[in-house]
Short mmCIF file of C-alpha atoms in Angstrom, two decimals:
data_model
loop_
_atom_site.label_atom_id
_atom_site.label_comp_id
_atom_site.label_asym_id
_atom_site.label_seq_id
_atom_site.Cartn_x
_atom_site.Cartn_y
_atom_site.Cartn_z
CA MET A 1 116.68 68.18 91.21
CA ARG A 2 119.22 70.77 91.22
CA ILE A 3 121.83 71.99 88.97
CA ASN A 4 124.36 74.52 88.93
CA THR A 5 125.45 77.35 86.18
CA TYR A 6 128.35 79.15 86.90
CA ARG A 7 128.80 81.54 84.39
CA LYS A 8 103.51 70.71 68.27
CA TRP A 9 102.00 73.06 71.36
CA VAL A 10 99.95 70.80 73.25
CA ASN A 11 96.65 71.67 74.86
CA PRO A 12 96.81 73.74 78.20
CA PRO A 13 95.26 72.19 81.42
CA ILE A 14 92.05 72.81 82.80
CA TYR A 15 91.87 74.45 85.83
CA GLY A 16 88.42 73.70 88.12
CA ASN A 17 85.56 74.77 85.54
CA SER A 18 87.90 76.81 83.73
CA PRO A 19 88.35 75.27 80.06
CA ILE A 20 90.84 76.58 78.11
CA PHE A 21 88.68 78.05 75.63
CA PHE A 22 85.85 79.87 77.10
CA CYS A 23 82.71 82.12 75.46
CA THR A 24 82.49 85.44 78.05
CA MET A 25 79.26 86.97 78.79
CA GLU A 26 80.04 89.42 76.26
CA THR A 27 80.57 86.94 73.71
CA ALA A 28 76.82 85.15 74.26
CA GLN A 29 74.93 88.45 74.25
CA SER A 30 76.28 89.14 71.10
CA PHE A 31 75.33 85.56 69.54
CA LEU A 32 71.93 85.51 70.85
CA GLY A 33 71.00 88.83 69.39
CA LEU A 34 70.67 90.60 72.74
CA ASP A 35 71.94 94.22 73.59
CA VAL A 36 75.52 94.23 75.00
CA PRO A 37 76.33 97.55 77.39
CA ALA A 38 79.17 99.63 75.58
CA GLN A 39 81.35 99.88 78.29
CA THR A 40 81.11 96.43 79.10
CA GLN A 41 82.05 95.22 75.90
CA ASN A 42 84.57 98.16 75.03
CA THR A 43 86.27 98.12 78.20
CA LEU A 44 90.14 96.23 78.66
CA HIS A 45 91.16 95.43 81.73
CA ILE A 46 94.93 96.01 83.16
CA LEU A 47 96.38 94.43 86.18
CA SER A 48 99.27 96.28 87.50
CA GLY A 49 102.13 95.71 90.43
CA SER A 50 104.26 98.31 92.78
CA PHE A 51 107.45 98.72 93.78
CA ARG A 52 106.22 100.50 96.63
CA SER A 53 102.53 99.70 97.61
CA ILE A 54 102.21 96.69 98.69
CA SER A 55 98.94 95.88 96.82
CA LEU A 56 97.95 94.82 93.38
CA PHE A 57 95.32 97.02 91.31
CA LEU A 58 92.75 96.06 88.44
CA LEU A 59 92.03 98.86 86.18
CA ALA A 60 89.63 99.85 82.92
CA PHE A 61 90.34 101.49 80.16
CA SER A 62 87.84 102.48 77.69
CA PRO A 63 89.29 103.29 74.46
CA ALA A 64 86.13 105.10 73.34
CA ASN A 65 86.31 107.48 76.49
CA ARG A 66 89.83 107.36 76.58
CA SER A 67 89.67 106.95 80.43
CA LEU A 68 91.09 104.88 83.10
CA SER A 69 89.73 103.74 86.27
CA LEU A 70 90.15 101.73 89.24
CA VAL A 71 88.29 98.48 89.58
CA GLN A 72 90.09 97.20 92.78
CA THR A 73 92.53 97.28 94.96
CA VAL A 74 93.71 93.78 95.83
CA ASP A 75 95.49 93.47 98.89
CA ALA A 76 98.57 91.34 98.31
CA PHE A 77 102.24 90.49 99.81
CA GLY A 78 103.95 93.32 98.37
CA PRO A 79 105.98 95.25 96.48
CA HIS A 80 105.50 93.18 93.33
CA GLN A 81 107.91 93.64 90.54
CA TYR A 82 107.02 91.43 87.85
CA LEU A 83 103.78 89.63 86.52
CA ALA A 84 102.71 86.66 84.30
CA LEU A 85 99.46 85.54 82.84
CA ASN A 86 98.16 81.81 81.64
CA PRO A 87 96.59 81.69 78.05
CA THR A 88 93.62 82.06 78.93
CA LYS A 89 93.96 85.43 81.34
CA ASP A 90 92.00 83.81 84.05
CA ARG A 91 95.39 83.19 86.22
CA ALA A 92 98.03 85.45 86.96
CA PHE A 93 101.71 85.21 89.15
CA ALA A 94 103.41 87.63 90.56
CA THR A 95 106.80 88.02 92.08
CA THR A 96 107.52 90.20 95.28
CA TRP A 97 110.35 91.95 97.01
CA SER A 98 109.06 91.23 100.37
CA LEU A 99 111.12 88.57 102.81
CA PRO A 100 111.44 85.86 103.00
CA PRO A 101 111.15 85.09 98.97
CA SER A 102 108.13 84.16 97.86
CA LEU A 103 105.73 84.06 94.53
CA SER A 104 102.08 84.19 94.15
CA SER A 105 99.49 82.99 92.62
CA TRP A 106 95.63 84.91 91.61
CA GLU A 107 92.24 84.14 90.00
CA ILE A 108 91.16 86.95 87.74
CA ASP A 109 87.26 86.38 87.94
CA ARG A 110 86.85 87.39 84.34
CA ASN A 111 82.93 87.80 84.78
CA GLU A 112 82.62 89.84 87.88
CA TRP A 113 86.10 91.75 86.94
CA LYS A 114 87.69 90.67 90.36
CA VAL A 115 90.99 89.30 91.83
CA ASN A 116 91.27 86.69 94.17
CA HIS A 117 94.30 85.07 95.90
CA ILE A 118 94.86 81.21 95.24
CA ASN A 119 98.02 80.29 97.23
CA ASN A 120 101.91 81.62 97.37
CA VAL A 121 105.14 79.37 97.45
CA PRO A 122 108.37 79.83 99.46
CA ILE A 123 111.37 80.43 96.72
CA THR A 124 115.16 80.46 97.69
CA ALA A 125 116.23 84.21 96.36
CA THR A 126 113.68 87.28 95.25
CA SER A 127 113.12 86.40 91.86
CA SER A 128 112.70 89.13 89.08
CA TYR A 129 111.24 87.28 86.52
CA ILE A 130 108.30 84.74 85.81
CA ILE A 131 107.08 82.93 82.86
CA LEU A 132 104.30 79.87 82.35
CA PRO A 133 105.45 78.63 78.90
CA PRO A 134 104.22 75.68 76.49
CA PRO A 135 102.98 73.30 77.25
CA TYR A 136 101.84 75.56 80.33
CA ALA A 137 102.08 72.73 83.10
CA HIS A 138 105.07 74.37 84.83
CA ILE A 139 106.18 78.03 85.90
CA TYR A 140 109.70 79.23 85.61
CA SER A 141 111.04 82.07 88.06
CA ALA A 142 114.66 83.13 88.13
CA GLY A 143 116.41 86.07 89.93
CA GLY A 144 120.10 86.81 91.50
CA PRO A 145 121.51 83.48 92.50
CA THR A 146 118.81 80.92 92.02
CA GLY A 147 116.05 79.74 89.74
CA GLU A 148 112.93 77.78 90.23
CA ILE A 149 110.90 75.60 88.31
CA HIS A 150 107.07 74.62 90.16
CA ALA A 151 104.60 72.59 88.81
CA ILE A 152 100.94 74.00 88.17
CA ASP A 153 97.96 72.87 90.02
CA PRO A 154 95.64 71.37 87.82
CA SER A 155 92.67 72.22 90.15
CA THR A 156 93.35 75.79 91.00
CA GLY A 157 95.47 76.64 88.56
CA GLY A 158 97.92 78.05 91.26
CA PHE A 159 101.37 76.64 92.11
CA SER A 160 102.31 72.93 93.03
CA LYS A 161 105.09 71.30 94.07
CA LYS A 162 108.87 72.57 93.01
CA ILE A 163 109.95 70.40 91.01
CA GLN A 164 113.72 71.84 89.72
CA GLN A 165 116.04 74.34 91.38
CA PHE A 166 119.39 75.83 89.40
CA LEU A 167 122.12 77.70 90.88
CA PHE A 168 124.23 80.73 89.34
CA VAL A 169 126.65 80.48 92.04
CA PRO A 170 128.64 77.35 93.32
CA GLU A 171 126.80 75.58 95.69
CA ASP A 172 128.81 75.69 98.47
CA GLU A 173 128.34 79.63 98.05
CA LEU A 174 124.84 79.60 98.21
CA GLU A 175 124.05 79.75 101.67
CA LYS A 176 126.14 83.31 102.32
CA ALA A 177 124.89 84.65 98.74
CA ASP A 178 122.75 87.44 98.58
CA LYS A 179 119.22 86.36 97.94
CA THR A 180 117.23 89.97 98.38
CA ARG A 181 116.30 92.37 95.38
CA VAL A 182 120.23 93.41 95.86
CA ALA A 183 121.53 90.46 93.81
CA LEU A 184 119.05 91.04 91.18
CA ARG A 185 121.79 93.92 89.74
CA TYR A 186 124.29 91.46 88.93
CA GLY A 187 122.85 87.66 89.40
CA SER A 188 120.07 86.11 86.69
CA HIS A 189 117.29 88.55 85.68
CA GLY A 190 115.00 86.49 83.56
CA VAL A 191 113.71 83.27 81.83
CA GLU A 192 112.12 83.03 78.07
CA PHE A 193 111.83 79.70 75.70
CA SER A 194 112.19 78.93 72.03
CA THR A 195 108.92 76.49 72.06
CA PRO A 196 109.87 75.14 68.66
CA LEU A 197 113.51 74.17 69.68
CA SER A 198 113.21 73.20 73.11
CA LEU A 199 115.65 75.64 74.57
CA ALA A 200 115.56 78.21 77.55
CA PHE A 201 117.21 81.65 77.90
CA ILE A 202 118.56 82.87 81.04
CA PRO A 203 120.39 86.58 81.01
CA VAL A 204 122.87 86.90 83.97
CA LEU A 205 124.14 90.54 84.62
CA GLY A 206 127.36 90.45 86.33
CA THR A 207 128.59 87.39 84.08
CA ASP A 208 127.58 89.56 80.83
CA SER A 209 125.99 86.23 79.37
CA ILE A 210 123.26 84.33 78.11
CA GLU A 211 122.79 80.73 79.74
CA VAL A 212 121.45 78.38 77.56
CA TYR A 213 119.34 74.97 78.79
CA THR A 214 117.85 72.71 77.04
CA HIS A 215 113.91 72.02 78.21
CA ASP A 216 112.15 68.94 78.51
CA LYS A 217 108.65 69.99 78.21
CA GLN A 218 107.83 66.28 79.62
CA THR A 219 108.95 67.14 83.12
CA GLY A 220 109.27 70.63 83.24
CA SER A 221 113.47 70.26 83.79
CA LEU A 222 115.95 72.15 82.36
CA THR A 223 119.54 71.22 81.34
CA HIS A 224 122.36 73.95 81.39
CA VAL A 225 124.25 73.56 78.08
CA TYR A 226 126.02 76.52 77.16
CA SER A 227 127.20 80.12 78.34
CA SER A 228 126.60 82.87 75.44
CA PRO A 229 128.83 85.55 76.11
CA SER A 230 128.69 89.15 75.32
CA PRO A 231 128.87 89.78 71.17
CA ARG A 232 131.18 93.14 72.09
CA GLY A 233 134.14 90.43 73.77
CA GLU A 234 135.21 90.14 77.28
CA GLY A 235 134.97 92.90 79.48
CA ALA A 236 132.21 94.87 77.55
CA HIS A 237 130.00 95.35 81.09
CA ASP A 238 126.89 94.99 78.84
CA GLY A 239 124.32 93.75 81.37
CA PRO A 240 122.30 91.63 79.54
CA ARG A 241 118.71 91.95 81.10
CA HIS A 242 115.60 90.61 79.40
CA VAL A 243 115.44 88.15 76.42
CA LYS A 244 112.27 87.79 74.24
CA VAL A 245 112.39 84.67 71.40
CA HIS A 246 110.69 85.33 68.17
CA PRO A 247 107.69 83.07 67.57
CA ASN A 248 109.33 80.96 64.90
CA GLY A 249 111.68 79.72 67.58
CA LYS A 250 114.85 80.89 65.63
CA VAL A 251 115.47 84.35 66.69
CA LEU A 252 116.47 85.85 70.25
CA TYR A 253 116.30 89.21 71.31
CA CYS A 254 118.09 90.70 74.35
CA VAL A 255 118.12 94.04 75.96
CA THR A 256 121.05 95.12 77.61
CA GLU A 257 120.89 97.47 80.62
CA HIS A 258 124.53 98.72 81.20
CA SER A 259 125.39 98.95 77.57
CA ASN A 260 121.94 100.16 76.12
CA TYR A 261 121.72 97.78 73.08
CA LEU A 262 119.23 95.82 71.81
CA ASP A 263 120.99 92.36 70.32
CA THR A 264 119.89 89.77 67.89
CA TYR A 265 121.30 86.64 67.37
CA SER A 266 120.11 83.40 65.38
CA ILE A 267 119.42 80.26 67.30
CA THR A 268 120.08 76.07 66.56
CA ILE A 269 119.59 73.37 68.07
CA THR A 270 123.63 72.81 68.58
CA ALA A 271 126.56 74.54 70.14
CA PRO A 272 126.72 77.64 70.10
CA TYR A 273 123.13 77.66 70.13
CA LEU A 274 123.04 81.89 69.81
CA THR A 275 124.95 83.42 66.90
CA HIS A 276 125.12 87.05 66.93
CA LEU A 277 123.35 88.81 64.21
CA SER A 278 123.04 92.51 64.87
CA SER A 279 123.11 95.01 67.69
CA ARG A 280 120.81 98.78 67.47
CA SER A 281 120.87 101.16 70.36
CA LEU A 282 118.32 101.84 72.52
CA LEU A 283 118.83 105.46 72.60
CA PRO A 284 119.13 108.18 69.88
CA PRO A 285 122.62 108.48 68.44
CA SER A 286 123.22 111.70 70.00
CA LEU A 287 123.07 109.71 73.21
CA SER A 288 124.46 106.13 71.98
CA HIS A 289 127.92 104.80 73.38
CA PRO A 290 130.77 105.84 72.93
CA HIS A 291 129.33 108.97 73.80
CA PRO A 292 129.43 109.26 77.76
CA GLN A 293 125.60 110.25 77.89
CA HIS A 294 124.85 106.45 77.43
CA SER A 295 126.08 105.64 80.82
CA LYS A 296 123.15 107.82 82.56
CA PHE A 297 120.33 105.74 81.46
CA ARG A 298 119.45 101.79 82.14
CA GLY A 299 118.44 99.18 79.73
CA ASP A 300 115.25 97.71 80.58
CA THR A 301 112.46 95.75 79.01
CA LEU A 302 111.53 94.48 75.39
CA LEU A 303 108.32 92.61 73.81
CA LEU A 304 107.51 91.62 70.57
CA THR A 305 104.27 92.92 69.05
CA PRO A 306 101.51 90.35 69.97
CA SER A 307 100.49 88.34 66.80
CA THR A 308 97.15 88.60 65.35
CA PRO A 309 95.10 86.68 63.12
CA SER A 310 95.56 88.97 60.36
CA SER A 311 99.36 89.46 61.28
CA PRO A 312 100.41 86.39 62.89
CA THR A 313 104.50 86.99 61.97
CA PRO A 314 105.95 90.35 64.87
CA HIS A 315 107.28 92.65 62.21
CA THR A 316 108.12 95.05 65.13
CA ILE A 317 109.75 95.07 68.32
CA TRP A 318 109.34 97.32 71.30
CA ALA A 319 112.28 98.18 73.77
CA THR A 320 112.75 100.68 76.78
CA THR A 321 115.57 102.38 78.79
CA ARG A 322 114.71 104.22 82.23
CA GLY A 323 116.67 107.01 83.51
CA GLY A 324 119.78 106.29 85.99
CA LYS A 325 118.53 109.28 87.78
CA GLU A 326 115.31 111.52 88.57
CA ASP A 327 116.33 114.03 86.07
CA VAL A 328 117.28 111.92 83.25
CA ARG A 329 113.95 110.90 81.10
CA GLY A 330 113.60 107.35 79.70
CA TRP A 331 112.97 106.27 75.92
CA ILE A 332 110.61 103.74 74.32
CA SER A 333 112.29 102.58 70.86
CA VAL A 334 110.07 100.47 68.22
CA PHE A 335 112.44 98.79 65.74
CA GLN A 336 110.99 97.24 62.17
CA LEU A 337 111.92 93.49 61.69
CA GLY A 338 111.83 91.71 58.58
CA GLU A 339 110.54 88.41 57.80
CA ASP A 340 113.28 86.80 58.54
CA GLY A 341 112.74 88.26 62.45
CA ASP A 342 116.25 90.45 62.37
CA PHE A 343 116.27 94.31 62.10
CA VAL A 344 115.24 95.58 58.38
CA LYS A 345 118.64 97.53 56.80
CA ALA A 346 118.18 100.15 54.30
CA ALA A 347 118.64 98.85 50.86
CA ASN A 348 122.19 100.77 50.49
CA ASP A 349 122.98 99.48 54.53
CA GLU A 350 124.68 96.05 53.64
CA ASP A 351 126.71 96.10 57.20
CA GLY A 352 123.39 97.43 58.86
CA ASP A 353 125.28 100.29 60.49
CA GLY A 354 122.41 102.86 59.22
CA GLU A 355 121.17 102.63 62.84
CA GLU A 356 118.01 104.72 62.53
CA TYR A 357 116.69 103.27 59.90
CA GLY A 358 113.09 101.48 61.00
CA ILE A 359 113.12 103.03 64.34
CA GLU A 360 110.79 105.72 66.15
CA ARG A 361 111.60 106.96 69.23
CA TYR A 362 109.62 108.56 72.46
CA GLU A 363 110.94 110.41 75.35
CA THR A 364 108.91 109.26 78.39
CA PRO A 365 107.86 111.72 80.32
CA THR A 366 109.85 110.85 83.01
CA SER A 367 112.73 108.80 84.45
CA GLY A 368 110.73 105.86 84.98
CA GLY A 369 112.27 105.07 87.67
CA LYS A 370 112.74 101.03 88.54
CA ALA A 371 109.80 100.44 86.03
CA ASN A 372 109.29 101.75 82.31
CA ALA A 373 108.10 98.33 81.70
CA ILE A 374 105.66 97.96 78.36
CA ASP A 375 102.87 95.72 77.36
CA LEU A 376 101.11 95.97 74.39
CA TYR A 377 97.66 95.43 72.85
CA PRO A 378 96.83 95.58 69.16
CA LYS A 379 94.45 97.64 68.14
CA VAL A 380 92.77 95.58 65.48
CA LEU A 381 91.57 93.29 68.31
CA LEU A 382 89.37 95.70 69.34
CA PRO A 383 85.60 95.36 68.50
CA GLU A 384 84.66 96.95 65.13
CA SER A 385 83.01 99.78 66.60
CA VAL A 386 85.67 101.26 68.33
CA SER A 387 88.01 100.70 66.22
CA SER A 388 86.42 102.41 63.58
CA MET A 389 86.77 105.57 65.53
CA PRO A 390 89.66 108.08 65.30
CA SER A 391 92.43 106.93 68.03
CA ASN A 392 92.99 110.67 68.51
CA PRO A 393 90.21 113.36 68.78
CA GLU A 394 92.68 115.65 67.64
CA ASN A 395 93.31 114.05 64.25
CA ASP A 396 91.94 111.63 61.88
CA THR A 397 94.87 109.29 61.12
CA GLU A 398 93.92 105.91 60.88
CA SER A 399 95.17 103.13 62.56
CA SER A 400 97.40 100.50 60.73
CA GLU A 401 97.07 96.89 61.57
CA GLU A 402 100.33 97.37 63.46
CA ALA A 403 98.59 99.89 65.78
CA VAL A 404 98.79 99.13 69.00
CA TYR A 405 98.06 100.54 72.90
CA ILE A 406 101.13 100.73 74.95
CA LEU A 407 100.83 100.65 79.18
CA LEU A 408 104.00 102.26 80.29
CA THR A 409 104.39 101.57 84.05
CA ASP A 410 106.19 104.65 86.03
CA ASP A 411 108.25 104.26 89.35
CA SER A 412 109.61 107.64 89.09
CA ASP A 413 109.29 110.09 92.36
CA TYR A 414 107.50 112.47 90.26
CA ALA A 415 104.85 109.71 89.93
CA SER A 416 105.18 107.62 93.30
CA ILE A 417 105.43 110.33 95.86
CA PRO A 418 101.91 112.52 97.27
CA PRO A 419 102.11 115.74 96.66
CA SER A 420 103.01 118.02 99.42
CA GLY A 421 100.79 121.33 98.50
CA GLN A 422 98.48 122.52 95.82
CA GLU A 423 101.19 123.58 93.22
CA GLU A 424 102.68 119.92 93.11
CA LYS A 425 99.19 118.61 92.49
CA GLU A 426 98.55 121.20 89.65
CA LYS A 427 101.75 119.88 88.38
CA GLY A 428 100.65 116.11 88.40
CA GLN A 429 102.85 114.80 91.48
CA GLY A 430 102.06 111.53 92.44
CA GLN A 431 100.02 110.55 89.35
CA GLY A 432 100.09 108.56 86.59
CA GLY A 433 101.79 105.30 87.59
CA VAL A 434 100.33 103.25 85.05
CA ARG A 435 100.14 105.15 81.57
CA VAL A 436 98.32 104.16 78.28
CA LEU A 437 99.81 105.21 74.87
CA GLU A 438 98.92 104.50 71.73
CA TRP A 439 101.28 104.51 68.08
CA ASN A 440 99.18 104.18 65.34
CA GLY A 441 102.03 102.92 62.95
CA TRP A 442 105.15 103.99 60.96
CA GLY A 443 104.85 107.66 59.69
CA THR A 444 101.60 108.25 62.00
CA GLY A 445 102.86 110.90 64.38
CA GLY A 446 104.77 108.70 66.79
CA VAL A 447 103.79 107.56 70.14
CA LYS A 448 101.59 109.28 71.88
CA GLU A 449 100.32 109.37 75.50
CA ILE A 450 96.22 109.08 76.18
CA VAL A 451 96.01 108.83 79.79
CA GLY A 452 97.57 108.26 83.36
CA TRP A 453 96.46 106.76 86.52
CA PRO A 454 96.00 107.67 89.52
CA GLY A 455 95.10 110.72 88.67
CA PRO A 456 94.07 113.93 91.12
CA SER A 457 90.58 112.78 91.98
CA ASP A 458 91.52 109.10 92.19
CA ALA A 459 94.51 109.70 94.77
CA GLU A 460 91.38 111.44 97.07
CA SER A 461 89.01 108.65 96.28
CA GLU A 462 91.91 106.30 97.40
CA VAL A 463 92.41 107.92 100.89
CA GLU A 464 88.89 108.64 101.50
CA SER A 465 87.74 104.98 101.19
CA GLY A 466 91.12 103.47 103.29
CA LYS A 467 92.53 101.47 100.89
CA GLU A 468 96.20 102.08 99.56
CA ARG A 469 97.00 104.21 97.01
CA MET A 470 99.36 103.21 94.28
CA MET A 471 102.85 104.84 94.88
CA GLY A 472 103.99 104.39 91.16
CA GLY A 473 103.60 101.07 89.17
CA SER A 474 106.22 98.29 88.45
CA HIS A 475 104.79 95.89 85.88
CA ALA A 476 101.39 95.90 83.97
CA LEU A 477 99.71 93.76 81.52
CA TRP A 478 96.62 93.71 79.55
CA LEU A 479 94.08 90.86 80.41
CA ASP A 480 91.63 91.63 77.75
#
């Protein structure tokens, strides 16, 4: 099936012998009263791609030791821009910039902590985004002039047959359309879902629009129903890049790459489907539009704080920018949300113009290159023995329920290119493609960096072992 665009959860499938609800070895040992090695129990695992290396990298972070180390360098199909996981986090899916365009699927062995290749599928154009939404039977990708839907193979958890392709150019222009990563600069760039309302949303940078689709959960297919324009009007040159949807299915968030805004919309099941609510700048006021400095930045990624048993409704959303050039550092911003999912506003700010209310910002160490992507891990999910420890040895500030560890990927030349001499090495050149940061809640001192990988010794050991070194990160995900 092909369509053209111009402008109650159900249980996930069971893959082989891996049920959707599983008991890890650590859980079983704990239940039986057996001693569990602290390093095993208290380690968080990470999978990262890279824009410049063709491998995937499996890492381990120790919150107690505040250390980050390599577990496995995975021979892959290189450079991997974006990753997605299934609900049990034992399957991963990756886009790649390699040609001809393809997607890959991977098994994550959570007992041995090893990543194994499952299969690849060809696609029409290089994809920039991939997602496996409820009911977890179909996986969706989008990038440039096309998007595609593949069924999940229930026996392997990898890709099965392609069931649909949708277009962002007229069908008679597809053959001549650019299908490389260059088209990601102006074509489709993501896909997200409102599961409660059975809708899907795809931002398209070049048309300043968010394309709206109805979602048939049984067949997996999408049907285009509406093109939602920029809230700043025709010719705004916003470049909508990534979107996310609140768990209630009724609020959509969009990061604009060119104008550096985070917009919120209410979602309805009938046209116009998206109604703009409010906007916040991704930059501090001194750099925000209409200040000419705003054009030096590129709005990038966004992520709602994950739900937890104690806080099922997110009250914060995170967004990033990256510098347009190496000498321009990027920003991470966290925005406070109300119960309705929109930004909180000061009591005397009925119009929502007080942009710095309910916001904290962090200037990243570098431009971020093509990355500055984030993933979040709530600290309340840590074992009590770790979560009760001071998160920063230099102060005893206790973490709030909002506290998170933040994965930040860095593709800057500084983090990617190996040092040419001792002086560059001592300054950290070629280090920190993946960084772990932390934030302990509002008013606790802001975001702080804990550790980066690779470090000086990591880079040397990779060369000695004959494995490919990481030359900067692209997108990394917590696996626990």
